CSV table of C-alpha atoms in Angstrom, one decimal:
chain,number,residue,atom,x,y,z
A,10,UNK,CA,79.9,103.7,49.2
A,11,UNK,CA,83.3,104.4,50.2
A,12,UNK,CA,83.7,101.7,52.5
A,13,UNK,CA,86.4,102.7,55.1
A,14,UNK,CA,88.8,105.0,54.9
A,15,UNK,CA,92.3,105.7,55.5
A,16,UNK,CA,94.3,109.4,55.9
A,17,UNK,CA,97.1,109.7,55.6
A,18,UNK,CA,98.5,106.6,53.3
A,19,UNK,CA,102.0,106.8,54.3
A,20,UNK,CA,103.7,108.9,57.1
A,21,UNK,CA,107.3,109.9,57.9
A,22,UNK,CA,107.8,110.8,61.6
A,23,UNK,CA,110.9,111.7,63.6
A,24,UNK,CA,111.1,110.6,67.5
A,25,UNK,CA,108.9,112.3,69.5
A,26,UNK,CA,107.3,113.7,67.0
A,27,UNK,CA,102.9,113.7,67.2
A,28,UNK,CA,100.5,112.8,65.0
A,29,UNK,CA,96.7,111.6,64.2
A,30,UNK,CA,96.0,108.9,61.7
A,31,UNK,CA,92.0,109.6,60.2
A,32,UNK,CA,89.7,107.1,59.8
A,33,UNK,CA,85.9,107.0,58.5
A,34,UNK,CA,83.3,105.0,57.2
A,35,UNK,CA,80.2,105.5,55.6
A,36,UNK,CA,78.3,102.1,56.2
A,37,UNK,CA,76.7,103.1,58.9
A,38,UNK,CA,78.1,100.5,61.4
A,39,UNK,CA,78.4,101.0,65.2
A,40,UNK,CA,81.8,99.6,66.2
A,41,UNK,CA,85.4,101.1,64.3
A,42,UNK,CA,88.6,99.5,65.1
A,43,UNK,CA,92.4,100.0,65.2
A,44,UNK,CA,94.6,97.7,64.1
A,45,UNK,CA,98.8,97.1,63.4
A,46,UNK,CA,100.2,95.1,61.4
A,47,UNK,CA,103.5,94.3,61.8
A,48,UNK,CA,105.9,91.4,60.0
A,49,UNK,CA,105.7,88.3,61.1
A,50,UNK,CA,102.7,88.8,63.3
A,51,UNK,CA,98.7,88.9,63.2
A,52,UNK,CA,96.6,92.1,63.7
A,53,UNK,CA,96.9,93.7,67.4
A,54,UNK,CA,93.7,95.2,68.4
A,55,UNK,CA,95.3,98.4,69.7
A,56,UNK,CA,92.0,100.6,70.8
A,57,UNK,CA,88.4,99.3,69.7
A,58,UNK,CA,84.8,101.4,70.0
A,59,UNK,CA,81.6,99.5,70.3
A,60,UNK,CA,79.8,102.5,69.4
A,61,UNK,CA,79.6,105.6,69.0
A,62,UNK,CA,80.6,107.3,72.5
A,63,UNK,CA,82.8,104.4,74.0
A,64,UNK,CA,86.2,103.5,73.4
A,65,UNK,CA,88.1,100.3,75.1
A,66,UNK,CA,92.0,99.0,74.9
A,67,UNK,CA,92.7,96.4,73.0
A,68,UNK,CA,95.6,94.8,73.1
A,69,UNK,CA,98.4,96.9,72.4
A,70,UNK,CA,97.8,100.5,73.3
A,71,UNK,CA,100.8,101.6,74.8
A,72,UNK,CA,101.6,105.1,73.4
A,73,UNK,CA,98.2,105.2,71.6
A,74,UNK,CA,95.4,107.5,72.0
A,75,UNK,CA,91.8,107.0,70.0
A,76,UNK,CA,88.8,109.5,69.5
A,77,UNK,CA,85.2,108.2,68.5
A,78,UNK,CA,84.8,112.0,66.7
A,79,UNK,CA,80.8,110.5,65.7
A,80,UNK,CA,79.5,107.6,64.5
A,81,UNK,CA,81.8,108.1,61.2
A,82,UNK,CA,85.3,108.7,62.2
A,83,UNK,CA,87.0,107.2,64.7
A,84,UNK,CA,90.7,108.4,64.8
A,85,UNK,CA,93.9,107.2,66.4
A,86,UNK,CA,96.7,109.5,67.7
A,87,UNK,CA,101.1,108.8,68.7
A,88,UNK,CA,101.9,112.0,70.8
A,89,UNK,CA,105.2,111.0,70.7
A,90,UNK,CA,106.2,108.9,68.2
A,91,UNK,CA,108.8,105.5,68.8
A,92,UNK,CA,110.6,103.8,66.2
A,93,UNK,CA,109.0,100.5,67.8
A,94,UNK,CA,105.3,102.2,66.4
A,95,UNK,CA,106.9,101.6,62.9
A,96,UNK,CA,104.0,99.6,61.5
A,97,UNK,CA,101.1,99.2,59.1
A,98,UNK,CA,97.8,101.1,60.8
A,99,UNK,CA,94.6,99.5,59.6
A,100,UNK,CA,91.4,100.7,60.4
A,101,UNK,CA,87.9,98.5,61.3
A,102,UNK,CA,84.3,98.7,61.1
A,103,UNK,CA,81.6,96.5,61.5
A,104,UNK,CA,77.6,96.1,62.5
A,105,UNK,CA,76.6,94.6,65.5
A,106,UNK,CA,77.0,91.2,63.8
A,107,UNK,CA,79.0,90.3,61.1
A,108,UNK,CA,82.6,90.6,59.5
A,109,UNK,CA,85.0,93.5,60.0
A,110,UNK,CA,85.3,95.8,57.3
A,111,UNK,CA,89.1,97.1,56.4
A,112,UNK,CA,90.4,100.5,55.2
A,113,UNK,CA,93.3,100.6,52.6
A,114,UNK,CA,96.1,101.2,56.0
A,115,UNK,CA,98.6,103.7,56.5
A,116,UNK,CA,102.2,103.1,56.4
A,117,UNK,CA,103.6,104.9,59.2
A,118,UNK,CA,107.9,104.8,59.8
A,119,UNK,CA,109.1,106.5,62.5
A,120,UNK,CA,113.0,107.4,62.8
B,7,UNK,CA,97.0,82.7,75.9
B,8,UNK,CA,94.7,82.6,73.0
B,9,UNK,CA,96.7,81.9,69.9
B,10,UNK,CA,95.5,81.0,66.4
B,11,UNK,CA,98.1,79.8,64.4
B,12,UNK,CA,99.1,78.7,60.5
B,13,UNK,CA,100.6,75.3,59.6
B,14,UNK,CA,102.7,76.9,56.7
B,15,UNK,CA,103.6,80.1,56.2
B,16,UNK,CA,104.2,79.7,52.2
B,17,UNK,CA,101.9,78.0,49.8
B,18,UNK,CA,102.5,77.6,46.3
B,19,UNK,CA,100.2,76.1,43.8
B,20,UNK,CA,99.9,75.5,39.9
B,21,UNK,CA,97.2,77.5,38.5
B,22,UNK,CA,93.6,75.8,37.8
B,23,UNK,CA,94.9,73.2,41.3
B,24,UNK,CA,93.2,73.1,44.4
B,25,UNK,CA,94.6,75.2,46.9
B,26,UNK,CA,94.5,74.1,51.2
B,27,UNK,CA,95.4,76.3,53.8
B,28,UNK,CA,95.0,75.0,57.7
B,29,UNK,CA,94.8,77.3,61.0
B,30,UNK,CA,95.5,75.9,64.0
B,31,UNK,CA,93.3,77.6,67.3
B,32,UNK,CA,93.2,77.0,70.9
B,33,UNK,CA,90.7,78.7,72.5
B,34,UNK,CA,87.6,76.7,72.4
B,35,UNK,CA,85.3,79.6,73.2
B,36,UNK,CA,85.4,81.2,70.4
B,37,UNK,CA,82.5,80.8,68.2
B,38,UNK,CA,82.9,82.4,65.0
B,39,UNK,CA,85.9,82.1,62.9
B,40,UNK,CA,87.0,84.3,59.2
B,41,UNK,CA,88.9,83.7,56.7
B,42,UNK,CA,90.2,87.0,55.2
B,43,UNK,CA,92.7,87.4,52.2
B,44,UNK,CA,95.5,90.8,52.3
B,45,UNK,CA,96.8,91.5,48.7
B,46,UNK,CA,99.8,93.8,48.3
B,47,UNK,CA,99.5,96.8,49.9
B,48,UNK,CA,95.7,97.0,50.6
B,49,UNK,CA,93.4,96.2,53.9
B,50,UNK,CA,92.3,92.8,54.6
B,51,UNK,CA,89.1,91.1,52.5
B,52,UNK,CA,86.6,89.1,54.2
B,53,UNK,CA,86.5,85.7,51.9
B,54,UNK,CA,84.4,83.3,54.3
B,55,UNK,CA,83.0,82.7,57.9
B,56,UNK,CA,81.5,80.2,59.7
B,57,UNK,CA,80.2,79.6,63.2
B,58,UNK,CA,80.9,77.4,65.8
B,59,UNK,CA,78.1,74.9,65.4
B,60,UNK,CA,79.0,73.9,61.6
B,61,UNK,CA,81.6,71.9,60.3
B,62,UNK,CA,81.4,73.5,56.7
B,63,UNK,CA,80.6,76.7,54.7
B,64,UNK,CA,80.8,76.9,51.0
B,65,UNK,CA,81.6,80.5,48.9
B,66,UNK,CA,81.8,80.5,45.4
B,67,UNK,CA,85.2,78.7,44.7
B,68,UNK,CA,85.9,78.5,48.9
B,69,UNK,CA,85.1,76.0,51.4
B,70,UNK,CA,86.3,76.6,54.9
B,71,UNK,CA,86.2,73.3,57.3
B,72,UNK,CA,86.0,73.5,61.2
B,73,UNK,CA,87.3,70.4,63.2
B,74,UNK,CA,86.2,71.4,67.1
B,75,UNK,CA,87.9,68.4,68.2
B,76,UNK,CA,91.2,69.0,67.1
B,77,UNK,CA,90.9,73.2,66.8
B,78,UNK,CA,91.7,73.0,63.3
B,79,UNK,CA,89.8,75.4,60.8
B,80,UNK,CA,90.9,75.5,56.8
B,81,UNK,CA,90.3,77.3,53.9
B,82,UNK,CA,89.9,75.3,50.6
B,83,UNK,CA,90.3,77.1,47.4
B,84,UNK,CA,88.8,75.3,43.8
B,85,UNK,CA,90.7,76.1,40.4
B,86,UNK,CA,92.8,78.4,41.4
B,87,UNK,CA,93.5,81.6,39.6
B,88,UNK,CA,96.2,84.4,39.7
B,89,UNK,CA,94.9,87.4,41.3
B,90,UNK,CA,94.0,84.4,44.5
B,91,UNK,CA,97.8,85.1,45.3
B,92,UNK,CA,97.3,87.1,48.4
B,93,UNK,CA,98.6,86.5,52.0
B,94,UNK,CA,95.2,84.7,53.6
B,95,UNK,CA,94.6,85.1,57.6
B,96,UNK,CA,92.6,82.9,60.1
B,97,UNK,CA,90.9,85.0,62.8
B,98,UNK,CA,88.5,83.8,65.8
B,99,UNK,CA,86.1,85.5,67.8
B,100,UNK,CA,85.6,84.9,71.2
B,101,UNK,CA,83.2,87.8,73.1
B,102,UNK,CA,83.7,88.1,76.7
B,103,UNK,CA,80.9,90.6,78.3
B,104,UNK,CA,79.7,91.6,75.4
B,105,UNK,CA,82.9,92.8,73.7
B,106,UNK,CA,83.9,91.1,70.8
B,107,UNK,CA,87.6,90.2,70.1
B,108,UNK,CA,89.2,88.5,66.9
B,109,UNK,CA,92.9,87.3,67.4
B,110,UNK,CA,94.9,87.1,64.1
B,111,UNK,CA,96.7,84.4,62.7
B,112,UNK,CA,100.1,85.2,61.2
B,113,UNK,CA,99.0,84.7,57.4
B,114,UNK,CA,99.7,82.2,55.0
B,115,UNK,CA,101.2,83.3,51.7
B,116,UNK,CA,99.6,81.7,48.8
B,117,UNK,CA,101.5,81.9,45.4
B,118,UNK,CA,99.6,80.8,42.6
B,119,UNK,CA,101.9,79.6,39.7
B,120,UNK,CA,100.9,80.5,35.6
């Protein structure tokens, strides 16, 4: 198993610029998650799905749009990219129960 | 607001010493808590959980503690070894019609000294 995983791992974007960060996992589990990471600060829940079909806001999801593609890839889209979305992206999955399961994260800057 | 919080935000220790990092939470709903630990440049690991109802949870080489009264959780690690330097987060659940939600601490990073 792959675990979860992460496309692109780093990303250069002007202003206003649009893009879609992948994300897939191969465990089978019902509920993905997007995450940032920032310096200084915990993970923000930015966009969640409980399964396959739903999607919810987390905490943060101001200039953020997600797509639960199937039950494998959820992915998470900037239309128009803000220096403030500089951050580490980390993707989530999990079972019904259980821990969270993290991809590898994608380094996005934004200028 | 929900918060869960680290006592320290740097930790160093001598190699083959016991290592102790403390969380701080405040929402006394939540019923799980994890311990994860983020290396350089990779996602975080999930080290260690435990729920509400205990007071203790042993790994191999981890311990985590949960004091309800005071909202205090912590993660002990035994003999200590290099590649356990790593940033280490506190997260707890709380689910609120059904939906799960885990709020992040800030990390704690742990330095482990040769």
């Amino acid at each position: 198993n792959a675990g979860v995983t992460q496309t692109p791992k780093f990303q250069v974007l002007k202003t206003g610029q649009s893009m879609t960060l992948q994300c897939a996992q191969d465990m089978n589990h019902n509920s993905m998650y997007w995450y940032r990471q920032d310096p200084g600060m915990g993970l923000r829940l930015i966009y969640y799905s409980a399964s396959e079909g739903t999607t919810d806001k987390g905490e943060v999801p101001n200039g953020y749009n997600v797509s639960r593609l199937n039950k494998r890839e959820f992915s998470l889209r900037l239309e128009s990219a803000a220096p403030s979305q500089t951050s580490v992206y980390f993707c989530a999955s999990k079972l019904s129960f259980g821990e969270q399961f993290f991809g590898p994260g994608t380094r996005l800057t934004v200028l | 607001g929900e918060s869960v919080g680290l006592h320290l935000p740097t930790l160093s220790v001598q190699e083959g010493d016991n290592s102790i990092i403390n969380c701080a939470y405040s929402n006394s709903a939540s019923d799980y808590f994890i311990w994860y630990k983020q290396e350089s440049g990779k996602g975080p690991q999930f080290i260690i959980d435990i729920r509400s109802n205990m007071d203790k949870r042993q790994g191999q080489r981890v311990t985590v503690l949960l004091n309800k009264t005071v909202k205090h959780l912590s993660l002990q690690i035994a003999a200590t070894q290099p590649g356990d330097s790593a940033v280490y987060f506190c997260a707890e659940r709380a689910v609120n019609f059904g939906n799960e939600k885990l709020t992040f601490g800030t990390g704690t990073r742990l330095t482990i000294i040769p």
